[in-house]
Short mmCIF file of C-alpha atoms in Angstrom, two decimals:
data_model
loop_
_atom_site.label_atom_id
_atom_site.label_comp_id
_atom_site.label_asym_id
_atom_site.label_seq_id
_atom_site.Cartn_x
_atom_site.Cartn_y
_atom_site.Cartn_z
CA UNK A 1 -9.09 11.91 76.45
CA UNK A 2 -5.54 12.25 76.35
CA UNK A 3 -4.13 15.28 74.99
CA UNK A 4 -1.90 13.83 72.62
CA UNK A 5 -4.70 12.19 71.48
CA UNK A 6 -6.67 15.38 71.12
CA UNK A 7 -3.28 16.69 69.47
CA UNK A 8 -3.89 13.40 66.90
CA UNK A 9 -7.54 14.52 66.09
CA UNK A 10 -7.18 18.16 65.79
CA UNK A 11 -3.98 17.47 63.12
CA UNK A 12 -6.66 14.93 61.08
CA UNK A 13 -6.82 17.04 57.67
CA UNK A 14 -10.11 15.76 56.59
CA UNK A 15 -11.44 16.75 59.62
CA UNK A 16 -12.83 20.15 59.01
CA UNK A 17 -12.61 20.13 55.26
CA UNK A 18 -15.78 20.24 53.03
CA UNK A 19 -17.08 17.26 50.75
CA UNK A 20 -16.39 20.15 48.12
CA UNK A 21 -12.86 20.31 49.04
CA UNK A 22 -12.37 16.70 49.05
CA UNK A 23 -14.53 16.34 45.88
CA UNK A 24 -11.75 19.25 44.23
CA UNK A 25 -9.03 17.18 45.47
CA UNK A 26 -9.82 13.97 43.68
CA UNK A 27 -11.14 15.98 40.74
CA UNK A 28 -8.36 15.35 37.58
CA UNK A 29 -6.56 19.03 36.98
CA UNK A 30 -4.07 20.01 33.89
CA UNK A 31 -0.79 20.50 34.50
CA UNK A 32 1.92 21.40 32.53
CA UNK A 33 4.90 19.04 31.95
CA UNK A 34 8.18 18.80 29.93
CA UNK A 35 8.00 17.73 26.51
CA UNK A 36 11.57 16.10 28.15
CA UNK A 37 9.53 13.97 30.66
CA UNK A 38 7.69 12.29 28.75
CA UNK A 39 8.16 9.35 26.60
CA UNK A 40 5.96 7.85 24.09
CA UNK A 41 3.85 4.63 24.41
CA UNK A 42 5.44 1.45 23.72
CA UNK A 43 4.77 -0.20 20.49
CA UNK A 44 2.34 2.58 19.80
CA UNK A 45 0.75 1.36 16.58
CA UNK A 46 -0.73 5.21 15.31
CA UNK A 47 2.03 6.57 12.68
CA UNK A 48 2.93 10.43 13.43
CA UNK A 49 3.55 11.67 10.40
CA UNK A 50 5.17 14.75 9.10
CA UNK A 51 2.23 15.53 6.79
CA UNK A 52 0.18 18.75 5.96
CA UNK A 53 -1.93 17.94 8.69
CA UNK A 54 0.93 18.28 11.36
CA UNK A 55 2.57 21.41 10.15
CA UNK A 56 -0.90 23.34 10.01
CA UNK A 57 -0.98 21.82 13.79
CA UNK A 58 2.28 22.79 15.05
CA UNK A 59 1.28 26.67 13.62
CA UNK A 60 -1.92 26.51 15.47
CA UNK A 61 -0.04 25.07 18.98
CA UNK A 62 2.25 28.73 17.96
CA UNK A 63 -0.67 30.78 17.81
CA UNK A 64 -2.87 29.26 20.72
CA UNK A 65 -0.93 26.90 22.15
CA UNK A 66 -2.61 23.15 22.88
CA UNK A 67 -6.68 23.37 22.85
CA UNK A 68 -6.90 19.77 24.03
CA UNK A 69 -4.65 18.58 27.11
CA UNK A 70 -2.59 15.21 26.29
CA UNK A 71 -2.95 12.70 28.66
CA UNK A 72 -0.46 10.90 30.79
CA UNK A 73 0.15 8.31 33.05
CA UNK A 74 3.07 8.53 35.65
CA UNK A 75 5.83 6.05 35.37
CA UNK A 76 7.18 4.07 38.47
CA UNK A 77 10.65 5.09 37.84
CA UNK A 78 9.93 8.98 37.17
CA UNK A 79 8.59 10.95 34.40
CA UNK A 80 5.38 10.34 32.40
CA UNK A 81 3.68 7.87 29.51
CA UNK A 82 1.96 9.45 26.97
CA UNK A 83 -1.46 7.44 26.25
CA UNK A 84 -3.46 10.04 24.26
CA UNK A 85 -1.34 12.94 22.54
CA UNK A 86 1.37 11.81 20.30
CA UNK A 87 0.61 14.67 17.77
CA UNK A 88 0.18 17.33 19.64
CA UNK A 89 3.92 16.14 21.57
CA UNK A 90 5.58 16.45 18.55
CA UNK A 91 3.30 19.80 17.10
CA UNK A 92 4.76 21.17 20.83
CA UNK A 93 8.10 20.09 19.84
CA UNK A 94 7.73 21.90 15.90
CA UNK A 95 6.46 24.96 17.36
CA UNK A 96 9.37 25.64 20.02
CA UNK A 97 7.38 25.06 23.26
CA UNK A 98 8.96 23.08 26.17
CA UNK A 99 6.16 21.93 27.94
CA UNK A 100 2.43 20.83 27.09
CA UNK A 101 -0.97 20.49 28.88
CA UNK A 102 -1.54 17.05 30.33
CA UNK A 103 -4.09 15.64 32.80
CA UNK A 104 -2.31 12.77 34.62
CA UNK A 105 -4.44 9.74 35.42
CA UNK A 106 -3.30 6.49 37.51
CA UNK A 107 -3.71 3.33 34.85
CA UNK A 108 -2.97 -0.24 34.18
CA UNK A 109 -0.99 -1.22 31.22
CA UNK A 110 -4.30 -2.67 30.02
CA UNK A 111 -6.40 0.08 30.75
CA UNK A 112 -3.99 2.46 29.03
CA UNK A 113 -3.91 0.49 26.26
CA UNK A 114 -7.73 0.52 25.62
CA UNK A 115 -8.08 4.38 25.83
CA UNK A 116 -4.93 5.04 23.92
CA UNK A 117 -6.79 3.01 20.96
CA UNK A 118 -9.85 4.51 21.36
CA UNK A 119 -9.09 7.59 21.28
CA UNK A 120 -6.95 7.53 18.23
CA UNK A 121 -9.40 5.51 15.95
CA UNK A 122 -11.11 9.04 16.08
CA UNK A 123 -8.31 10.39 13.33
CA UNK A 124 -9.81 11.11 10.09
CA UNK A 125 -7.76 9.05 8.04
CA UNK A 126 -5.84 6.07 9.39
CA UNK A 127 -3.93 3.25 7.68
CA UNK A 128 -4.75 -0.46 7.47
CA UNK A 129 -1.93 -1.35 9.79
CA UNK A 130 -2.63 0.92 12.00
CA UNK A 131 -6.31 -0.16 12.37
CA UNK A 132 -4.85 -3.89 12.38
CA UNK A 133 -2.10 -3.31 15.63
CA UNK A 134 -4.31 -1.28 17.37
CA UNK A 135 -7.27 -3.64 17.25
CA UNK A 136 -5.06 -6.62 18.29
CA UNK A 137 -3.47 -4.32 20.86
CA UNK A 138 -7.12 -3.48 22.31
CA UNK A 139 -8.42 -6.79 21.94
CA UNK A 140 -4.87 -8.78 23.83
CA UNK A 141 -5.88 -5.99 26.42
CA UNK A 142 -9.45 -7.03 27.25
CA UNK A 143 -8.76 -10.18 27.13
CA UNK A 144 -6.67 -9.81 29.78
CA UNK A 145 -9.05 -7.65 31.73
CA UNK A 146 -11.44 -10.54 31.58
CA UNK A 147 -14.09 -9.43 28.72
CA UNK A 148 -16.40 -11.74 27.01
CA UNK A 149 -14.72 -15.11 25.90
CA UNK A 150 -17.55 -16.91 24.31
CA UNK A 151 -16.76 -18.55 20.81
CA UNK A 152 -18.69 -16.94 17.64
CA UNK A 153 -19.43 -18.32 14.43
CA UNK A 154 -17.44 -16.06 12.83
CA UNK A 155 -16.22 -17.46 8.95
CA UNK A 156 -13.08 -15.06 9.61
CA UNK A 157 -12.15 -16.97 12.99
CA UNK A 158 -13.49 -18.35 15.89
CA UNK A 159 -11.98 -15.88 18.70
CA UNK A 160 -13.27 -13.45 21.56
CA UNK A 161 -16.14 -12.16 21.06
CA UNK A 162 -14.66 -8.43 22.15
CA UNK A 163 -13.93 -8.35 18.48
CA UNK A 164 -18.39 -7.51 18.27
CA UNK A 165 -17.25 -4.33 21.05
CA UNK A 166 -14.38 -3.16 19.02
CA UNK A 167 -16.44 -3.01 15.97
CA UNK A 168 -19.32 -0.98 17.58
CA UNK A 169 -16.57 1.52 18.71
CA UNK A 170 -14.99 1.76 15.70
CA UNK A 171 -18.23 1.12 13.32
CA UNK A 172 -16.68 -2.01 11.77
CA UNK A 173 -18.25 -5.03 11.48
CA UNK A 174 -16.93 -8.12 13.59
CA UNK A 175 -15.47 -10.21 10.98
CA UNK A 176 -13.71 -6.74 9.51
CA UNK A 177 -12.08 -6.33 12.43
CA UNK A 178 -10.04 -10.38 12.28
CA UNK A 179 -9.38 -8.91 8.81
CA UNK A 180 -7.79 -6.32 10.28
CA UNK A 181 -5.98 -8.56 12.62
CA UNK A 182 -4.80 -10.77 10.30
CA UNK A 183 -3.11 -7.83 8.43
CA UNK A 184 -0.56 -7.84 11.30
CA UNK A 185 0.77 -11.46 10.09
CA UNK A 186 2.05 -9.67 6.83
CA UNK A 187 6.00 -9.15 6.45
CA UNK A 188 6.39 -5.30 6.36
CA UNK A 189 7.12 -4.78 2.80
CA UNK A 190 3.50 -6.27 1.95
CA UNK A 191 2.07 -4.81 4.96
CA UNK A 192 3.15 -1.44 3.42
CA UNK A 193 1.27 -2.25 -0.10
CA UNK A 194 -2.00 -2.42 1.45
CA UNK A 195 -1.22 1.00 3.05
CA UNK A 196 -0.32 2.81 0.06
CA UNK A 197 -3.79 1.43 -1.04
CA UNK A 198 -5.04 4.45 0.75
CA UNK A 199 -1.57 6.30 0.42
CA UNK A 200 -1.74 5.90 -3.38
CA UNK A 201 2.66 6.72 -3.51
CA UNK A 202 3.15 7.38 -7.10
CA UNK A 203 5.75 4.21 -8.47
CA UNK A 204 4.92 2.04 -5.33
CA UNK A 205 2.26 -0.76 -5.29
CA UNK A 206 -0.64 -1.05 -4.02
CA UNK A 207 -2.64 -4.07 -2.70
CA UNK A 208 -6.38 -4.22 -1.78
CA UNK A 209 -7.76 -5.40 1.79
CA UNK A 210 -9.30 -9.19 0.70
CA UNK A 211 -6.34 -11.14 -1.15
CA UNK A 212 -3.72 -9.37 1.59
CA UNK A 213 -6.02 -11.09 4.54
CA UNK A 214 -5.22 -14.50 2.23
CA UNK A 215 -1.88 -13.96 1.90
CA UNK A 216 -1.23 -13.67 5.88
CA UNK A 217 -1.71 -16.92 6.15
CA UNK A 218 1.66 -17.47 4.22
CA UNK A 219 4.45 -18.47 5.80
CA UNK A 220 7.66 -15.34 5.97
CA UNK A 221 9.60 -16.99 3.42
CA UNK A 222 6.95 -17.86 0.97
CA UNK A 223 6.01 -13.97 1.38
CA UNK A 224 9.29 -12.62 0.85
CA UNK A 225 9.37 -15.02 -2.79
CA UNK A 226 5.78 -13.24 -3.32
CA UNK A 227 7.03 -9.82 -3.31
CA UNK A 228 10.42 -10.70 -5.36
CA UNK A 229 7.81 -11.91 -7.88
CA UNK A 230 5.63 -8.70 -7.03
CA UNK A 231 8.56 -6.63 -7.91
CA UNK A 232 9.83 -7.91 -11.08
CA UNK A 233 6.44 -8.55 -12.60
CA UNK A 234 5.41 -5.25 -11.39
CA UNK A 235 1.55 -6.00 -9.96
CA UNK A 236 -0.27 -7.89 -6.90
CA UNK A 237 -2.54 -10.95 -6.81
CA UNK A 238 -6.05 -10.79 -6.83
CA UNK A 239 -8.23 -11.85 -4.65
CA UNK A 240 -8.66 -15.18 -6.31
CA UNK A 241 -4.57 -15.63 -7.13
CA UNK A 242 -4.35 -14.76 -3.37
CA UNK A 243 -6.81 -17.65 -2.25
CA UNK A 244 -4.71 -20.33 -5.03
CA UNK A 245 -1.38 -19.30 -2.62
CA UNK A 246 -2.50 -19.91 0.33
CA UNK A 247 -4.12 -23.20 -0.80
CA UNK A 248 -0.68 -24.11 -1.94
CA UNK A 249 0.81 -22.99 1.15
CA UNK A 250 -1.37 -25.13 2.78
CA UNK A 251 -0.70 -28.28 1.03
CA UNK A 252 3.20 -27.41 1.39
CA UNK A 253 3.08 -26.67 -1.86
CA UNK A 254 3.47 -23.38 -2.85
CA UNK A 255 6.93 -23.30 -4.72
CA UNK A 256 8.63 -19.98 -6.53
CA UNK A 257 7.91 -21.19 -9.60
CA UNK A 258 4.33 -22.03 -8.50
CA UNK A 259 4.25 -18.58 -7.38
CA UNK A 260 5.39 -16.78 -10.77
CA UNK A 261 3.06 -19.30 -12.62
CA UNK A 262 -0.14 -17.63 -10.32
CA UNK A 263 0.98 -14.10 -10.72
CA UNK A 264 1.45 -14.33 -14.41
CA UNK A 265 -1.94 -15.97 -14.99
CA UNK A 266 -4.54 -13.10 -16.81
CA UNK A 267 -6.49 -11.43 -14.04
CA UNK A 268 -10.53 -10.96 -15.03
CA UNK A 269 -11.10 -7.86 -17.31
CA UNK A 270 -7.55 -7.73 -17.85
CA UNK A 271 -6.26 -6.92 -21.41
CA UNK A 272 -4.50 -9.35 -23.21
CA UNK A 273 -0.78 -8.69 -22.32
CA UNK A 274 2.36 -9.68 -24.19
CA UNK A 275 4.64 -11.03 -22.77
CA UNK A 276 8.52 -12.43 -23.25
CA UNK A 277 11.18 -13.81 -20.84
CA UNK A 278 12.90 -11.75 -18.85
CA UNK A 279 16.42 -13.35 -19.70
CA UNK A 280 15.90 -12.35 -22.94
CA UNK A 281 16.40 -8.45 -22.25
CA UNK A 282 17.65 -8.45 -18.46
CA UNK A 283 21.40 -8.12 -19.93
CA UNK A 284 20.06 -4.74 -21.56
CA UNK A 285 19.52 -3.05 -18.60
CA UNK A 286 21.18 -2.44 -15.31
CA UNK A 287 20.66 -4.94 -12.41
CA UNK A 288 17.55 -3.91 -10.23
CA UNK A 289 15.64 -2.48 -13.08
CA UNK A 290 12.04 -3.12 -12.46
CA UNK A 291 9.62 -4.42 -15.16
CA UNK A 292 7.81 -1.32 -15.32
CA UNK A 293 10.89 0.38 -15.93
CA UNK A 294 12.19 -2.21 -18.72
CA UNK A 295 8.73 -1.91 -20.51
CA UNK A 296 8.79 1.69 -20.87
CA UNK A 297 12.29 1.72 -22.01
CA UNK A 298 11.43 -0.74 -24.80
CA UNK A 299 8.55 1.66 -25.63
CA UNK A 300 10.28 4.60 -26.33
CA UNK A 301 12.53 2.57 -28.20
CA UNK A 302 9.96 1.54 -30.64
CA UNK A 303 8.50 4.73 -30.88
CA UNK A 304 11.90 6.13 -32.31
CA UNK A 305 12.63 3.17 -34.53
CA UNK A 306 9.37 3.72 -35.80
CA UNK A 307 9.95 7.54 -36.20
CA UNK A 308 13.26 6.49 -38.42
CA UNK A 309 12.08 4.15 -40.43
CA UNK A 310 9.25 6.82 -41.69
CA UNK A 311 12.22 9.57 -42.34
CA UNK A 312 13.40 6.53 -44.05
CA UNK A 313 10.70 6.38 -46.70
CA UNK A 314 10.45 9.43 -47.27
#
């Protein structure tokens, strides 16, 4: 043997190392990397809220720093992805650090997507639009990594049957989770009613789960009529005024005025109302006012003509 080619062998790192050493070299370590170099995942569908919750985290990342490295991905043009971490980023940022903990991994775009779901659905609390863009996210995703395709008699929708697999993750039945998915079919401003349904914002709406799944199937313009009417009659459909709609909307039907006649018919167990044209006392009030708002106006004002005409008696 040549000795160049001796030369060639004895320069052959693997050579003399141990399978321990090459086990320790594959083995994933935690580094620590500017808050600066790394940039959030795109279209990340998990809101990161300035809550309670993240200020009582940003004092604990102060006191201990980050329990839990974040995890990364690198990017081909420099700097990292963040797949699992978004709150403890921005508790980093709150608490004055410059760098965080992060294990860096090597992942496809659909590969990232299914952990960075996963490992979010753990939050305690998490709104129905961020259940419904994650699970489409995650489901788009195996799809394209070739999961299960079979159709399923689902009376939700006939689609992959991955839907079963997110489910079991998530402990949501399979038809729950198309629920879900429809959600993300909902113009914003209704999308954000069904949140507040877990929210519960004092003066804002709320909508329930069932007749907002029936109203996705609404076209964005018949929508946007729903919540004018929303607004200015101050309530949501029920579930039943929600399956009428999209009915209507089916037939090419479903008209503003068809709209207003739905949401003013009497919900079950619902008191008798009174009710009167708006035209009638819109020119008493200032453009914008809501019903709500006109109601409890008209209220007080009854309460002190009532008060005067009793002084008046007496």
């Amino acid at each position: 043997m040549g000795k160049n080619n001796v030369a060639d062998l004895l320069n052959v790192d693997g050579l003399f190392t141990t399978q321990a050493e090459r086990d320790e070299e594959q083995r994933e370590k935690v580094v620590e990397i500017p808050l600066s170099e790394i940039t959030d995942f795109p279209d990340h569908p998990f809101k990161v809220r300035m809550d309670e919750g993240m200020m009582e985290m940003a004092e604990s990342v102060k006191q201990y720093g980050v329990l839990v490295p974040a995890l990364v991905r690198p990017k081909p043009d420099g700097g990292y992805e963040m797949i699992a971490g978004h709150r403890r980023k921005l508790a980093c940022e709150l608490a004055g650090a410059d760098t965080i903990p992060c294990i860096v991994r090597e992942m496809t775009d659909d590969e990232s997507t299914v952990i960075m779901v996963d490992s979010n659905l753990q939050r305690e609390q998490l709104l129905p639009s961020e259940k419904a863009f994650a699970y489409k996210m995650k489901m788009d995703a195996m799809k394209r990594q070739g999961k299960r395709t079979d159709l399923t008699s689902s009376p939700v929708a006939t689609k992959l049957d991955s839907a079963a697999e997110i489910g079991k993750k998530s402990g949501e039945s399979r038809d729950q989770v198309f629920r879900y998915i429809r959600l993300t079919y909902l113009i914003p401003e209704i999308l954000e009613l069904v949140d507040n349904s877990v929210l519960k914002e004092k003066g804002m709406l709320q909508m329930a789960m069932r007749p907002a799944v029936e109203l996705s199937y609404l076209n964005d313009t018949e929508q946007y009529t729903l919540l004018e009417t929303m607004e200015s009659e101050d309530c949501t459909p029920s579930h039943e005024q929600a399956i009428k709609m999209r009915k209507f909307s089916q037939e090419g039907k479903l008209h503003p005025d068809v709209i207003l006649s739905i949401m003013q018919e009497e919900k079950p167990n619902q008191v008798e109302q009174f009710r009167m044209p708006k035209e009638r006392i819109s020119k008493y009030f200032a453009p914008g006012t809501s019903a709500k708002k006109m109601e409890e106006t008209i209220v007080k004002a009854l309460e002190m003509y009532r008060r005067r005409q009793r002084e008046v008696k007496r």
